[in-house]
XYZ file of C-alpha atoms in Angstrom:
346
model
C 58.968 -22.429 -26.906
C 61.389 -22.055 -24.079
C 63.830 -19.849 -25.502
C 66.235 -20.201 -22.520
C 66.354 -24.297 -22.447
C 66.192 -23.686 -26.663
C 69.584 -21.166 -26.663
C 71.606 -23.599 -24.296
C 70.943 -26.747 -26.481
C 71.757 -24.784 -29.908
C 75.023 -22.805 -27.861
C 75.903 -26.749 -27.194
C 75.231 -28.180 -30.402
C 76.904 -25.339 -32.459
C 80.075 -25.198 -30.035
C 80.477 -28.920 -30.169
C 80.359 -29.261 -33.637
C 83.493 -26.535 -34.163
C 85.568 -27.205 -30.428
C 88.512 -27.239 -31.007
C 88.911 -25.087 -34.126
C 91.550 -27.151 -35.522
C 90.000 -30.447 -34.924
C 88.038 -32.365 -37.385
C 84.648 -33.839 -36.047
C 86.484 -37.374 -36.622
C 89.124 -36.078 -34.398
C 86.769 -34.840 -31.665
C 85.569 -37.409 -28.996
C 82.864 -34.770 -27.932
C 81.479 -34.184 -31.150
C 81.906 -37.704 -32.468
C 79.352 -38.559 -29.146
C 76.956 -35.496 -29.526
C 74.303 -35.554 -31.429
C 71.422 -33.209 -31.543
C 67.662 -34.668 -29.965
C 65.622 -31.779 -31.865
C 65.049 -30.524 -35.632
C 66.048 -27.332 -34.389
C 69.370 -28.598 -33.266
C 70.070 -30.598 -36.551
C 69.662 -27.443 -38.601
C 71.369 -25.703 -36.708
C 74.391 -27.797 -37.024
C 74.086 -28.186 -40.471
C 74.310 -25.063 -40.894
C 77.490 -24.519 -38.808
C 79.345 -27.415 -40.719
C 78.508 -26.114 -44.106
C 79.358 -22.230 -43.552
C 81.783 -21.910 -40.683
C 84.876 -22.519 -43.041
C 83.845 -20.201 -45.130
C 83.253 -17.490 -42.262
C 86.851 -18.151 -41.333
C 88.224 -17.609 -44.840
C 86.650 -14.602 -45.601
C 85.989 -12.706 -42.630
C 88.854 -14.363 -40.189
C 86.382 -15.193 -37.439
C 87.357 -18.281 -35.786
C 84.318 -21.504 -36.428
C 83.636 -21.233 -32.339
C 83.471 -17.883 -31.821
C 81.062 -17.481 -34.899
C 78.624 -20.410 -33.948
C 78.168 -18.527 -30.958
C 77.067 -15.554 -32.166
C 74.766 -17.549 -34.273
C 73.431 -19.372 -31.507
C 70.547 -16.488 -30.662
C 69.278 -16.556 -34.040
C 69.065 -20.186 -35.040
C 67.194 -20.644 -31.785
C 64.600 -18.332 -31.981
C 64.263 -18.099 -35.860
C 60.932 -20.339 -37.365
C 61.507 -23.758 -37.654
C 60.685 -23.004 -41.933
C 63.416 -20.478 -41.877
C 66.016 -22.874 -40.239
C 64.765 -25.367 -43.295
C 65.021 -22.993 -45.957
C 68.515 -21.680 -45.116
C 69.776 -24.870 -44.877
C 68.437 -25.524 -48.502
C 70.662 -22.008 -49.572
C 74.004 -22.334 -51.602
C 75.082 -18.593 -50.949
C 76.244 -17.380 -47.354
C 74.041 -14.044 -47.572
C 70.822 -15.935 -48.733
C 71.293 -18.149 -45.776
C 71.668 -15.345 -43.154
C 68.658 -13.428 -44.861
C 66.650 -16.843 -44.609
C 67.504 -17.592 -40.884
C 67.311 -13.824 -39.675
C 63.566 -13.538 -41.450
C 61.445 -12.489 -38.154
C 57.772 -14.187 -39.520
C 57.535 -17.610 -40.854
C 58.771 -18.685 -44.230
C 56.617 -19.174 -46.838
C 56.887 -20.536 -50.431
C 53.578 -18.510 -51.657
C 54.449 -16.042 -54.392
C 54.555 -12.420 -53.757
C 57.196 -10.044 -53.196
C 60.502 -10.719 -51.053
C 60.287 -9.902 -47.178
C 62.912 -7.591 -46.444
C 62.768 -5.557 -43.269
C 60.239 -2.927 -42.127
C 60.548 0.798 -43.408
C 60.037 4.094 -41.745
C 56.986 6.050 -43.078
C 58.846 7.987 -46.158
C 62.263 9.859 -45.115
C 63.412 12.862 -46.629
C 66.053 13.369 -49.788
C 68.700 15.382 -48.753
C 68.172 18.794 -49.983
C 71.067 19.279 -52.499
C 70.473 18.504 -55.774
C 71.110 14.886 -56.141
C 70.563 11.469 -58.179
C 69.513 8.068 -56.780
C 70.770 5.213 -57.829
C 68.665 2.143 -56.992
C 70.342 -1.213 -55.776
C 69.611 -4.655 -55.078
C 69.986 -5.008 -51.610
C 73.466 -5.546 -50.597
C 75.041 -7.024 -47.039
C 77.266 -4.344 -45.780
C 77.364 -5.278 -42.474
C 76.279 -8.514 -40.190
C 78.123 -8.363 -36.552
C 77.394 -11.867 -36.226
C 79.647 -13.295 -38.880
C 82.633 -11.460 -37.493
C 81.536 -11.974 -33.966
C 81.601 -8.000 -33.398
C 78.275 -7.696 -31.390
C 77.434 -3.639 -30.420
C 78.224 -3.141 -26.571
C 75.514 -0.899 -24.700
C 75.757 2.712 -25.638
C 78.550 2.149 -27.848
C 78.708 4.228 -31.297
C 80.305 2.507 -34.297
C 81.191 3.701 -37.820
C 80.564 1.368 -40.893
C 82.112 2.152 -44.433
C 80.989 1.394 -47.455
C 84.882 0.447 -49.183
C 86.103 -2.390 -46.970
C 83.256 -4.772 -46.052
C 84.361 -7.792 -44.845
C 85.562 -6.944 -41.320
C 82.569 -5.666 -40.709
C 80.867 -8.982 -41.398
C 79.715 -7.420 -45.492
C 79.838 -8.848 -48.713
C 83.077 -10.461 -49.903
C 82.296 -8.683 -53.813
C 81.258 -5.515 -52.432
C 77.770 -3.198 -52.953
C 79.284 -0.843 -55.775
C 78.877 2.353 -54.239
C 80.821 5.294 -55.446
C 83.153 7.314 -53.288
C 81.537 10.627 -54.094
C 77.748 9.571 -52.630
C 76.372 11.419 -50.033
C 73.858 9.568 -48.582
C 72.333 5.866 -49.090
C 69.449 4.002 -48.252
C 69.833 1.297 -45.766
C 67.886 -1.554 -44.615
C 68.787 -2.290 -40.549
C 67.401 -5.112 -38.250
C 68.468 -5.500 -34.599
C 69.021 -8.714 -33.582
C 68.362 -10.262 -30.291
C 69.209 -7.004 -28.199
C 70.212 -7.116 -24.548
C 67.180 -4.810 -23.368
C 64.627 -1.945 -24.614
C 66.205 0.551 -26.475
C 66.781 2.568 -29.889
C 69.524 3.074 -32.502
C 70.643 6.438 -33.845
C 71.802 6.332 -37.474
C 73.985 9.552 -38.427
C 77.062 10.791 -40.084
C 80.582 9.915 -39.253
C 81.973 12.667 -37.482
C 78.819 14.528 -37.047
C 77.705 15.631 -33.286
C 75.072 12.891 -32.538
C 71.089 13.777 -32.943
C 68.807 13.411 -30.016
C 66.245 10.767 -32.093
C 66.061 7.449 -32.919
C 66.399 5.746 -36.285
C 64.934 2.242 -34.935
C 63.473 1.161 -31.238
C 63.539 -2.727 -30.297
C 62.298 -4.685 -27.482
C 64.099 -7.322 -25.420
C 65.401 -9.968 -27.505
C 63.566 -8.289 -30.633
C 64.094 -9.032 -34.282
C 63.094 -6.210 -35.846
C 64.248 -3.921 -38.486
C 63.363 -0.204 -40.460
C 64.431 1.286 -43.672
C 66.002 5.002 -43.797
C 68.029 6.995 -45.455
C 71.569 8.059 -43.912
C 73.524 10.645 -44.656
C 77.166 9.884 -45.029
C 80.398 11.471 -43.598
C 83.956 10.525 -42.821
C 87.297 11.041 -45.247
C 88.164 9.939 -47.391
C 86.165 7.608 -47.934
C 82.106 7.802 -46.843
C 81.463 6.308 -43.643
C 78.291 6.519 -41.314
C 77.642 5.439 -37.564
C 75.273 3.619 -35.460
C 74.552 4.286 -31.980
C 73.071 1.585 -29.439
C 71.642 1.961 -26.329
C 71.617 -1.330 -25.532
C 74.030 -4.419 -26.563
C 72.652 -5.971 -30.268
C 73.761 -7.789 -33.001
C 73.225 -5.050 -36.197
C 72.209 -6.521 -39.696
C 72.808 -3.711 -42.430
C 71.879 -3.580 -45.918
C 72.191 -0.770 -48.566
C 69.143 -0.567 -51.233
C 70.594 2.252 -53.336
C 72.752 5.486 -52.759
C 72.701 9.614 -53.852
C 75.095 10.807 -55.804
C 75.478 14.616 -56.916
C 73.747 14.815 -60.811
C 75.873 15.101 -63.084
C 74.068 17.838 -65.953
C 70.366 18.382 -66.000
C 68.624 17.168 -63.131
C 65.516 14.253 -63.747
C 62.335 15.343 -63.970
C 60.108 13.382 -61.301
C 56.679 12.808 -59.956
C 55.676 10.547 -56.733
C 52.329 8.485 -57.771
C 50.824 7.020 -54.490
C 48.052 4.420 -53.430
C 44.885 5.376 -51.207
C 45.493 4.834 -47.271
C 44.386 1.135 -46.975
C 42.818 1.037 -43.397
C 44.563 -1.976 -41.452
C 43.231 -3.465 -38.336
C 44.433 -4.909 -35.585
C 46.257 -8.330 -36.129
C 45.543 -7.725 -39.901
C 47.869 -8.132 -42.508
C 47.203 -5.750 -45.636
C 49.065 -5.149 -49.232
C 49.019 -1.263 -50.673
C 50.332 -1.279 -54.352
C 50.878 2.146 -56.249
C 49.691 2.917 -59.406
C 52.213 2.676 -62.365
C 54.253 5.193 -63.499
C 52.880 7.465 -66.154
C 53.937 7.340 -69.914
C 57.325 8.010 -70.317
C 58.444 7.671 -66.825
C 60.411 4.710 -64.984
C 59.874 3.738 -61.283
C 63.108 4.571 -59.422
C 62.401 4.087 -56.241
C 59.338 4.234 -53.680
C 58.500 3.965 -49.968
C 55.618 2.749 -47.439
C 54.246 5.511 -44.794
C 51.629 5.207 -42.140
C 49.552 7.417 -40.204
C 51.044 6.183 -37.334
C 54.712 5.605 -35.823
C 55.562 1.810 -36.503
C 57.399 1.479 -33.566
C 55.079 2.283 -31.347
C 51.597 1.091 -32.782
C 53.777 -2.065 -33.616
C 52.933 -1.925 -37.053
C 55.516 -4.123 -39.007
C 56.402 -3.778 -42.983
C 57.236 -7.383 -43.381
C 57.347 -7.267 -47.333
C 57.891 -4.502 -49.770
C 59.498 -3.252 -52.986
C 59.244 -2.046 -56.465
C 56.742 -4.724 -59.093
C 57.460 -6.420 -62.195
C 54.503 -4.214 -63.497
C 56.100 -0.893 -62.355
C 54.585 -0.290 -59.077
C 55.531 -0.025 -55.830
C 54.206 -2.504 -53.301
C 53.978 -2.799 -49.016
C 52.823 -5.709 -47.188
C 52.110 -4.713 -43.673
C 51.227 -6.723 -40.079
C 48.882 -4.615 -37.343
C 50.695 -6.563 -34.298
C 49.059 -3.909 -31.797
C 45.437 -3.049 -30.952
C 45.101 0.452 -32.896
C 42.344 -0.364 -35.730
C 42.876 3.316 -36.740
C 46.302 2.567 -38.939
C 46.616 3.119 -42.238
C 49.320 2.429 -44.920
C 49.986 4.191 -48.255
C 52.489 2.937 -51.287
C 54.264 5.750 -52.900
C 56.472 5.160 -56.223
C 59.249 7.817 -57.757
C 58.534 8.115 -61.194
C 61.607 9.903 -63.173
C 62.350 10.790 -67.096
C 65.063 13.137 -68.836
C 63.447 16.567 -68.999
C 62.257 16.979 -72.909
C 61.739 13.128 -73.775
């Protein structure tokens, strides 16, 4: 596809369809004339007629200025994710369908959600994790917000919907100290990384996430938080991106005796180059509940380009990790892990 020819036409069809912001397409002479040649373009403009009111009602971002920041994403997302977002009734399940980086598909199996790191480590106080479904706490393209090059901004947890979050909020506490967040970069600028860290913290010399021109692309970690009073953390991008953030679950400090838990984990499943391979963990043992869980490697994702496209915890109790080998390393292996807790004495 040529993106460049592809990003003009959807920029066109998506401004037409909401220029001016005050005038109905009736009322427009432009957009009474225009209408889009491709599928591509249709969706797109679907989609603009059906959400941008609602974009400008909750978040204030004016129907233009929101289609585009859109315009990047519905022109290089799949076809199959442009027609399954236009079948969604709920804002968020429309952005997660369009933003999807691989294909749509209908088979079953367990919901894509973006890539993780190999395991990251619990802070070391003595705290309790609280498992979430994912939650939108941030989307700089629905408030038109897009990170500048080597800019560094906070993002709280309270107050979501200027930051492009969800209108009913994730339900996390005041008192956590740390969360785990899913974040995709969106169509970035150039080659670079983001830095996840705390709010008023000096900055670390690592990266949380590296992307490629124009990448969609995303990792799992856990952040500490920082910032009064309420807890806040803080991205840092080298280069200028559109951030997609989503919290999975949060520590808190444990309140009385501290859960007893085990990790159970899978074999390393070898997977090959251009292979896509599923690690599930065994179940929890008697008396224990899964609480959480992770994918690792043997290698860095980033750069063996090995891609977590699907993974999460199993109707059965497990812990499951869908991976894609996009690189030529047939030396990469991938492990599930589950976090198995109980009350000490039951």
């Amino acid at each position: 596809m040529n993106f460049g020819k592809s990003l003009r036409g959807t920029v066109l069809a998506c401004a037409l369809l909401v220029w001016p912001a005050t005038m109905t397409l009736a009322q427009s002479g432009q957009g009474e004339r225009y209408q889009p040649r491709s599928e591509r373009g249709r969706l797109a403009a679907e989609l603009v007629r059906r959400w941008a009111g609602h974009v400008q009602q909750v978040y204030g971002t004016a129907p233009q200025r929101w289609a585009q920041s859109m315009a990047p994403t519905f022109a290089r997302a799949p076809l199959a994710n442009l027609r399954h977002a236009a079948q969604m009734t709920d804002y968020t399940a429309m952005m997660a369908a369009a933003s999807e980086p691989y294909a749509h598909r209908s088979a079953p199996g367990a919901a894509k959600a973006p890539s993780p790191t190999p395991a990251a480590a619990v802070p070391s106080e003595r705290l309790l994790y609280t498992m979430l479904a994912p939650c939108r706490l941030a989307d700089t393209r629905t408030v038109a917000q897009r990170m500048s090059a080597g800019e560094a901004r906070s993002f709280n947890l309270q107050s979501l919907t200027s930051q492009g979050g969800s209108q009913f909020g994730c339900n996390i506490p005041s008192d956590a100290s740390a969360v785990t967040l899913n974040i995709t970069v969106v169509n970035p600028d150039i080659a670079g990384y983001l830095t996840v860290f705390p709010t008023g913290a000096t900055r670390p010399l690592a990266s949380s996430l590296n992307y490629r021109t124009g990448d969609v692309v995303g990792n799992e970690i856990i952040a500490r938080l920082g910032g009064d009073p309420f807890p806040t953390f803080s991205v840092y991008s080298y280069a200028g991106a559109d951030l997609v953030i989503d919290v999975a679950g949060y520590f808190s400090a444990a309140k009385g005796e501290p859960l007893d838990c085990q990790q159970v984990s899978s074999n390393y499943i070898n997977v090959a180059a251009g292979a896509v391979v599923s690690a599930v963990s065994p179940v929890c043992p008697a008396g224990y509940t899964a609480t959480g869980g992770g994918c690792s490697s043997n290698v860095y994702p980033s750069i063996e380009e090995l891609y977590f496209f699907s993974f999460g915890p199993q109707a059965s109790g497990s812990y499951a990790c869908q991976a894609r080998n996009r690189g030529s390393n047939n030396n990469v292996t991938i492990r599930a892990e589950a976090m198995c807790c109980r009350l000490p004495g039951r």
